[in-house]
PDB file of C-alpha atoms in Angstrom:
ATOM      1  CA  LYS A   1     102.851  76.502 107.228  1.00  0.00           C
ATOM      2  CA  ASN A   2     105.863  78.239 107.737  1.00  0.00           C
ATOM      3  CA  GLN A   3     105.473  79.696 111.694  1.00  0.00           C
ATOM      4  CA  VAL A   4     108.210  81.766 114.439  1.00  0.00           C
ATOM      5  CA  GLU A   5     106.525  81.326 117.901  1.00  0.00           C
ATOM      6  CA  GLN A   6     107.871  83.154 120.654  1.00  0.00           C
ATOM      7  CA  SER A   7     107.711  82.797 124.295  1.00  0.00           C
ATOM      8  CA  PRO A   8     107.608  84.354 126.531  1.00  0.00           C
ATOM      9  CA  GLN A   9     104.647  87.370 124.722  1.00  0.00           C
ATOM     10  CA  SER A  10     105.936  89.733 127.955  1.00  0.00           C
ATOM     11  CA  LEU A  11     108.567  89.578 130.403  1.00  0.00           C
ATOM     12  CA  ILE A  12     109.167  91.390 133.258  1.00  0.00           C
ATOM     13  CA  ILE A  13     112.313  90.966 135.136  1.00  0.00           C
ATOM     14  CA  LEU A  14     114.801  92.918 137.323  1.00  0.00           C
ATOM     15  CA  GLU A  15     117.948  94.842 136.732  1.00  0.00           C
ATOM     16  CA  GLY A  16     121.357  92.524 136.864  1.00  0.00           C
ATOM     17  CA  LYS A  17     119.598  89.435 136.387  1.00  0.00           C
ATOM     18  CA  ASN A  18     119.448  86.671 133.908  1.00  0.00           C
ATOM     19  CA  CYS A  19     116.792  85.975 131.232  1.00  0.00           C
ATOM     20  CA  THR A  20     115.971  83.432 128.692  1.00  0.00           C
ATOM     21  CA  LEU A  21     113.741  83.906 126.026  1.00  0.00           C
ATOM     22  CA  GLN A  22     112.218  80.883 123.775  1.00  0.00           C
ATOM     23  CA  CYS A  23     112.188  80.790 119.569  1.00  0.00           C
ATOM     24  CA  ASN A  24     110.502  77.651 117.862  1.00  0.00           C
ATOM     25  CA  TYR A  25     109.763  77.668 114.327  1.00  0.00           C
ATOM     26  CA  THR A  26     108.511  75.557 111.109  1.00  0.00           C
ATOM     27  CA  VAL A  27     110.263  76.828 108.355  1.00  0.00           C
ATOM     28  CA  SER A  28     111.666  74.811 105.670  1.00  0.00           C
ATOM     29  CA  PRO A  29     114.029  74.528 103.993  1.00  0.00           C
ATOM     30  CA  PHE A  30     115.593  76.662 106.616  1.00  0.00           C
ATOM     31  CA  SER A  31     118.231  78.811 105.740  1.00  0.00           C
ATOM     32  CA  ASN A  32     118.964  81.004 108.994  1.00  0.00           C
ATOM     33  CA  LEU A  33     117.288  82.421 111.781  1.00  0.00           C
ATOM     34  CA  ARG A  34     118.508  86.004 113.011  1.00  0.00           C
ATOM     35  CA  TRP A  35     117.390  87.630 116.891  1.00  0.00           C
ATOM     36  CA  TYR A  36     116.861  91.281 115.964  1.00  0.00           C
ATOM     37  CA  LYS A  37     116.409  94.365 119.396  1.00  0.00           C
ATOM     38  CA  GLN A  38     113.725  96.180 118.282  1.00  0.00           C
ATOM     39  CA  ASP A  39     113.525  99.537 120.686  1.00  0.00           C
ATOM     40  CA  THR A  40     110.100 101.545 121.231  1.00  0.00           C
ATOM     41  CA  GLY A  41     109.854 103.882 118.300  1.00  0.00           C
ATOM     42  CA  ARG A  42     112.564 102.452 116.511  1.00  0.00           C
ATOM     43  CA  GLY A  43     113.071  99.593 113.228  1.00  0.00           C
ATOM     44  CA  PRO A  44     114.556  96.210 114.090  1.00  0.00           C
ATOM     45  CA  VAL A  45     118.469  95.877 115.056  1.00  0.00           C
ATOM     46  CA  SER A  46     120.472  93.157 114.119  1.00  0.00           C
ATOM     47  CA  LEU A  47     122.070  91.139 116.942  1.00  0.00           C
ATOM     48  CA  THR A  48     122.714  87.379 115.791  1.00  0.00           C
ATOM     49  CA  ILE A  49     122.737  85.057 112.792  1.00  0.00           C
ATOM     50  CA  MET A  50     122.991  81.590 113.011  1.00  0.00           C
ATOM     51  CA  THR A  51     123.062  79.275 110.104  1.00  0.00           C
ATOM     52  CA  PHE A  52     121.994  75.401 110.367  1.00  0.00           C
ATOM     53  CA  SER A  53     125.323  74.248 111.425  1.00  0.00           C
ATOM     54  CA  GLU A  54     125.279  76.917 114.382  1.00  0.00           C
ATOM     55  CA  ASN A  55     125.404  76.228 117.592  1.00  0.00           C
ATOM     56  CA  THR A  56     125.655  79.428 119.001  1.00  0.00           C
ATOM     57  CA  LYS A  57     126.962  82.863 119.127  1.00  0.00           C
ATOM     58  CA  SER A  58     127.812  85.561 121.512  1.00  0.00           C
ATOM     59  CA  ASN A  59     126.791  89.855 120.599  1.00  0.00           C
ATOM     60  CA  GLY A  60     128.519  91.069 124.102  1.00  0.00           C
ATOM     61  CA  ARG A  61     125.957  90.211 126.617  1.00  0.00           C
ATOM     62  CA  TYR A  62     123.315  88.269 124.220  1.00  0.00           C
ATOM     63  CA  THR A  63     123.933  84.798 123.777  1.00  0.00           C
ATOM     64  CA  ALA A  64     121.947  83.065 120.986  1.00  0.00           C
ATOM     65  CA  THR A  65     121.254  79.635 120.879  1.00  0.00           C
ATOM     66  CA  LEU A  66     120.176  76.619 117.817  1.00  0.00           C
ATOM     67  CA  ASP A  67     118.580  73.582 117.874  1.00  0.00           C
ATOM     68  CA  ALA A  68     118.119  73.087 114.229  1.00  0.00           C
ATOM     69  CA  ASP A  69     117.207  69.737 115.303  1.00  0.00           C
ATOM     70  CA  THR A  70     114.065  70.077 117.425  1.00  0.00           C
ATOM     71  CA  LYS A  71     114.015  73.528 115.597  1.00  0.00           C
ATOM     72  CA  GLN A  72     114.202  75.875 118.150  1.00  0.00           C
ATOM     73  CA  SER A  73     116.166  78.872 119.414  1.00  0.00           C
ATOM     74  CA  SER A  74     116.899  80.741 122.477  1.00  0.00           C
ATOM     75  CA  LEU A  75     118.439  84.389 123.579  1.00  0.00           C
ATOM     76  CA  HIS A  76     120.107  84.302 126.645  1.00  0.00           C
ATOM     77  CA  ILE A  77     120.839  87.515 127.690  1.00  0.00           C
ATOM     78  CA  THR A  78     123.506  88.291 130.437  1.00  0.00           C
ATOM     79  CA  ALA A  79     123.456  90.757 133.367  1.00  0.00           C
ATOM     80  CA  SER A  80     120.238  93.393 132.514  1.00  0.00           C
ATOM     81  CA  GLN A  81     120.294  96.264 132.029  1.00  0.00           C
ATOM     82  CA  LEU A  82     118.197  98.573 131.645  1.00  0.00           C
ATOM     83  CA  SER A  83     119.021  99.825 128.266  1.00  0.00           C
ATOM     84  CA  ASP A  84     118.291  96.193 127.218  1.00  0.00           C
ATOM     85  CA  SER A  85     114.614  97.083 127.298  1.00  0.00           C
ATOM     86  CA  ALA A  86     112.977  96.277 124.387  1.00  0.00           C
ATOM     87  CA  SER A  87     111.622  94.458 121.682  1.00  0.00           C
ATOM     88  CA  TYR A  88     112.820  91.758 119.876  1.00  0.00           C
ATOM     89  CA  ILE A  89     112.333  89.081 117.257  1.00  0.00           C
ATOM     90  CA  CYS A  90     112.883  86.114 116.267  1.00  0.00           C
ATOM     91  CA  VAL A  91     113.453  85.649 112.322  1.00  0.00           C
ATOM     92  CA  VAL A  92     113.803  82.496 109.780  1.00  0.00           C
ATOM     93  CA  SER A  93     115.197  82.654 106.633  1.00  0.00           C
ATOM     94  CA  GLU A  94     112.804  80.122 104.186  1.00  0.00           C
ATOM     95  CA  GLY A  95     115.558  79.981 102.143  1.00  0.00           C
ATOM     96  CA  SER A  96     114.660  81.507  99.069  1.00  0.00           C
ATOM     97  CA  ASN A  97     116.496  84.722  98.679  1.00  0.00           C
ATOM     98  CA  TYR A  98     114.789  87.022 101.329  1.00  0.00           C
ATOM     99  CA  GLN A  99     111.324  85.086 102.404  1.00  0.00           C
ATOM    100  CA  LEU A 100     111.481  86.006 106.193  1.00  0.00           C
ATOM    101  CA  ILE A 101     109.235  84.625 108.355  1.00  0.00           C
ATOM    102  CA  TRP A 102     108.556  87.076 111.650  1.00  0.00           C
ATOM    103  CA  GLY A 103     108.388  86.180 114.854  1.00  0.00           C
ATOM    104  CA  ALA A 104     105.697  88.420 117.479  1.00  0.00           C
ATOM    105  CA  GLY A 105     108.691  89.676 119.641  1.00  0.00           C
ATOM    106  CA  THR A 106     109.168  88.843 122.964  1.00  0.00           C
ATOM    107  CA  LYS A 107     107.722  92.333 124.521  1.00  0.00           C
ATOM    108  CA  LEU A 108     111.476  92.574 127.338  1.00  0.00           C
ATOM    109  CA  ILE A 109     110.517  95.253 130.460  1.00  0.00           C
ATOM    110  CA  ILE A 110     113.601  95.417 132.732  1.00  0.00           C
ATOM    111  CA  LYS A 111     113.079  97.381 136.034  1.00  0.00           C
ATOM    112  CA  PRO A 112     115.905  99.597 138.729  1.00  0.00           C
TER     113      PRO A 112
ATOM    114  CA  ASP B   1     127.159 106.221 107.386  1.00  0.00           C
ATOM    115  CA  ALA B   2     123.481 107.344 107.696  1.00  0.00           C
ATOM    116  CA  GLY B   3     121.824 104.286 107.735  1.00  0.00           C
ATOM    117  CA  VAL B   4     118.254 103.996 106.010  1.00  0.00           C
ATOM    118  CA  ILE B   5     116.268 107.352 105.618  1.00  0.00           C
ATOM    119  CA  GLN B   6     112.360 107.952 106.200  1.00  0.00           C
ATOM    120  CA  SER B   7     110.589 110.103 105.685  1.00  0.00           C
ATOM    121  CA  PRO B   8     107.934 111.777 107.576  1.00  0.00           C
ATOM    122  CA  ARG B   9     108.626 110.700 110.956  1.00  0.00           C
ATOM    123  CA  HIS B  10     105.054 110.948 112.399  1.00  0.00           C
ATOM    124  CA  GLU B  11     101.509 111.407 108.823  1.00  0.00           C
ATOM    125  CA  VAL B  12      98.375 112.341 110.708  1.00  0.00           C
ATOM    126  CA  THR B  13      95.659 112.467 107.812  1.00  0.00           C
ATOM    127  CA  GLU B  14      91.976 111.970 107.075  1.00  0.00           C
ATOM    128  CA  MET B  15      90.561 109.739 106.336  1.00  0.00           C
ATOM    129  CA  GLY B  16      90.111 109.576 102.274  1.00  0.00           C
ATOM    130  CA  GLN B  17      93.111 111.058 101.995  1.00  0.00           C
ATOM    131  CA  GLU B  18      96.301 110.521  99.794  1.00  0.00           C
ATOM    132  CA  VAL B  19      99.868 108.925 101.974  1.00  0.00           C
ATOM    133  CA  THR B  20     103.095 109.622 100.321  1.00  0.00           C
ATOM    134  CA  LEU B  21     106.280 107.947 102.484  1.00  0.00           C
ATOM    135  CA  ARG B  22     109.180 108.371 101.928  1.00  0.00           C
ATOM    136  CA  CYS B  23     112.981 106.426 101.755  1.00  0.00           C
ATOM    137  CA  LYS B  24     116.601 106.835 101.023  1.00  0.00           C
ATOM    138  CA  PRO B  25     118.263 103.406 101.161  1.00  0.00           C
ATOM    139  CA  ILE B  26     121.287 102.673 102.286  1.00  0.00           C
ATOM    140  CA  SER B  27     124.132 103.384  99.958  1.00  0.00           C
ATOM    141  CA  GLY B  28     125.671 100.575  98.613  1.00  0.00           C
ATOM    142  CA  HIS B  29     121.928  98.586  99.047  1.00  0.00           C
ATOM    143  CA  ASN B  30     121.027  97.323  95.996  1.00  0.00           C
ATOM    144  CA  SER B  31     117.932  95.563  97.256  1.00  0.00           C
ATOM    145  CA  LEU B  32     114.823  97.199  99.607  1.00  0.00           C
ATOM    146  CA  PHE B  33     111.568  96.315 101.315  1.00  0.00           C
ATOM    147  CA  TRP B  34     108.324  97.447 102.558  1.00  0.00           C
ATOM    148  CA  TYR B  35     107.013  96.573 106.240  1.00  0.00           C
ATOM    149  CA  ARG B  36     104.590  97.622 108.175  1.00  0.00           C
ATOM    150  CA  GLN B  37     103.736  97.122 111.397  1.00  0.00           C
ATOM    151  CA  THR B  38     100.842  96.915 113.793  1.00  0.00           C
ATOM    152  CA  MET B  39     100.384  95.478 117.507  1.00  0.00           C
ATOM    153  CA  MET B  40      97.965  93.216 115.924  1.00  0.00           C
ATOM    154  CA  ARG B  41      99.885  91.342 112.976  1.00  0.00           C
ATOM    155  CA  GLY B  42     103.346  92.591 113.509  1.00  0.00           C
ATOM    156  CA  LEU B  43     105.345  92.753 111.004  1.00  0.00           C
ATOM    157  CA  GLU B  44     104.194  92.576 107.909  1.00  0.00           C
ATOM    158  CA  LEU B  45     106.318  92.710 104.448  1.00  0.00           C
ATOM    159  CA  LEU B  46     104.216  94.834 102.000  1.00  0.00           C
ATOM    160  CA  ILE B  47     106.902  94.611  98.180  1.00  0.00           C
ATOM    161  CA  TYR B  48     110.628  94.050  98.308  1.00  0.00           C
ATOM    162  CA  PHE B  49     113.088  95.521  95.190  1.00  0.00           C
ATOM    163  CA  ASN B  50     115.950  94.134  93.807  1.00  0.00           C
ATOM    164  CA  ASN B  51     117.804  96.506  91.678  1.00  0.00           C
ATOM    165  CA  ASN B  52     114.972  99.057  91.788  1.00  0.00           C
ATOM    166  CA  VAL B  53     112.747  96.580  90.292  1.00  0.00           C
ATOM    167  CA  PRO B  54     109.695  95.339  91.993  1.00  0.00           C
ATOM    168  CA  ILE B  55     110.172  91.396  92.638  1.00  0.00           C
ATOM    169  CA  ASP B  56     107.269  90.725  95.219  1.00  0.00           C
ATOM    170  CA  ASP B  57     104.361  92.323  96.344  1.00  0.00           C
ATOM    171  CA  SER B  58     102.304  89.818  97.225  1.00  0.00           C
ATOM    172  CA  GLY B  59     101.794  91.275  99.940  1.00  0.00           C
ATOM    173  CA  MET B  60      99.936  94.536  99.636  1.00  0.00           C
ATOM    174  CA  PRO B  61      96.923  94.550 100.852  1.00  0.00           C
ATOM    175  CA  GLU B  62      94.519  96.577  98.204  1.00  0.00           C
ATOM    176  CA  ASP B  63      95.178  98.514  95.182  1.00  0.00           C
ATOM    177  CA  ARG B  64      94.747 101.401  97.360  1.00  0.00           C
ATOM    178  CA  PHE B  65      98.444 100.336  97.941  1.00  0.00           C
ATOM    179  CA  SER B  66     101.546 101.033  95.677  1.00  0.00           C
ATOM    180  CA  ALA B  67     104.820 101.772  95.588  1.00  0.00           C
ATOM    181  CA  LYS B  68     107.982 103.006  93.267  1.00  0.00           C
ATOM    182  CA  MET B  69     111.191 103.314  93.340  1.00  0.00           C
ATOM    183  CA  PRO B  70     112.717 105.179  89.895  1.00  0.00           C
ATOM    184  CA  ASN B  71     116.432 104.968  91.138  1.00  0.00           C
ATOM    185  CA  ALA B  72     118.170 102.881  93.371  1.00  0.00           C
ATOM    186  CA  SER B  73     118.775 105.860  96.124  1.00  0.00           C
ATOM    187  CA  PHE B  74     115.151 106.765  96.558  1.00  0.00           C
ATOM    188  CA  SER B  75     111.876 104.849  97.091  1.00  0.00           C
ATOM    189  CA  THR B  76     107.603 105.319  98.251  1.00  0.00           C
ATOM    190  CA  LEU B  77     104.761 103.838  98.857  1.00  0.00           C
ATOM    191  CA  LYS B  78     101.858 106.145  98.379  1.00  0.00           C
ATOM    192  CA  ILE B  79      98.206 105.016  99.787  1.00  0.00           C
ATOM    193  CA  GLN B  80      94.944 106.826  97.434  1.00  0.00           C
ATOM    194  CA  PRO B  81      92.589 107.512  99.385  1.00  0.00           C
ATOM    195  CA  SER B  82      93.674 105.664 102.807  1.00  0.00           C
ATOM    196  CA  GLU B  83      91.982 103.951 105.640  1.00  0.00           C
ATOM    197  CA  PRO B  84      91.675 103.883 109.320  1.00  0.00           C
ATOM    198  CA  ARG B  85      92.573 100.282 109.385  1.00  0.00           C
ATOM    199  CA  ASP B  86      95.987 101.813 107.993  1.00  0.00           C
ATOM    200  CA  SER B  87      97.178 103.703 111.007  1.00  0.00           C
ATOM    201  CA  ALA B  88     100.622 101.659 111.733  1.00  0.00           C
ATOM    202  CA  VAL B  89     104.276 102.523 111.452  1.00  0.00           C
ATOM    203  CA  TYR B  90     105.887 101.789 107.854  1.00  0.00           C
ATOM    204  CA  PHE B  91     109.521 100.891 107.664  1.00  0.00           C
ATOM    205  CA  CYS B  92     111.716 100.959 105.226  1.00  0.00           C
ATOM    206  CA  ALA B  93     115.013  98.137 104.852  1.00  0.00           C
ATOM    207  CA  SER B  94     117.797  97.815 102.977  1.00  0.00           C
ATOM    208  CA  ARG B  95     120.628  95.316 102.262  1.00  0.00           C
ATOM    209  CA  ILE B  96     122.880  93.813  99.419  1.00  0.00           C
ATOM    210  CA  ALA B  97     120.978  91.699  97.898  1.00  0.00           C
ATOM    211  CA  GLY B  98     123.043  88.043  97.547  1.00  0.00           C
ATOM    212  CA  PRO B  99     122.179  85.032  99.453  1.00  0.00           C
ATOM    213  CA  SER B 100     118.992  85.079 102.288  1.00  0.00           C
ATOM    214  CA  GLY B 101     122.475  85.904 104.723  1.00  0.00           C
ATOM    215  CA  GLU B 102     122.628  89.360 104.381  1.00  0.00           C
ATOM    216  CA  THR B 103     121.295  91.536 107.316  1.00  0.00           C
ATOM    217  CA  GLN B 104     118.469  93.512 106.381  1.00  0.00           C
ATOM    218  CA  TYR B 105     118.471  97.448 107.295  1.00  0.00           C
ATOM    219  CA  PHE B 106     115.753  99.136 109.038  1.00  0.00           C
ATOM    220  CA  GLY B 107     114.832 103.047 108.481  1.00  0.00           C
ATOM    221  CA  PRO B 108     113.297 104.692 111.630  1.00  0.00           C
ATOM    222  CA  GLY B 109     109.340 104.044 110.569  1.00  0.00           C
ATOM    223  CA  THR B 110     107.187 106.269 108.838  1.00  0.00           C
ATOM    224  CA  ARG B 111     103.875 106.597 112.030  1.00  0.00           C
ATOM    225  CA  LEU B 112     101.076 107.305 110.120  1.00  0.00           C
ATOM    226  CA  LEU B 113      96.984 108.342 112.160  1.00  0.00           C
ATOM    227  CA  VAL B 114      94.243 108.096 109.802  1.00  0.00           C
ATOM    228  CA  LEU B 115      91.251 109.163 111.500  1.00  0.00           C
TER     229      LEU B 115
END
């Protein structure tokens, strides 16, 4: 069964600290993996996208990694800011034209 | 670019009433998706259109839900009759159809509360 599992479910860190969010998937065939950021009351916004051959992708202070062998991905946030408070959702594309398997998300809270 | 536009942003209605949610996709995008998001179930795909044609509606909960896309710039999701368990945030997303690498762009959502 195609699944995407994220951990932790929620995380609270102090402003300026780094953090890493995890994503494990059992989706086959694999096409690509995305990380979305969803601010409270808004729709998800794409942060990064990685295909099978990509190991890492950066977007400013966000760095995503992908290990296609172990079917794991991580999202590392450097020098966190209050505006990073949001839910971060890992999404894996099944390889068909549109089927996306969504994780439940990690709720990140940055405290001053 | 105005992005994906959804209306209304908030809707409060009573059980049994008809609810119509509206979506205007990004100009030039030819795929449109309707999602529902709840705390319990996360994001769920309800239906997907490609070039105004419904491709997959297997996520539509039941016959009370229907979606239409009469043209490339407008889609509706209708719930009739509405029930309290339909309370959720409904998102519309659009993208340019092609290999699954194309990113979906989400609207701000419609927050629906059925009393």
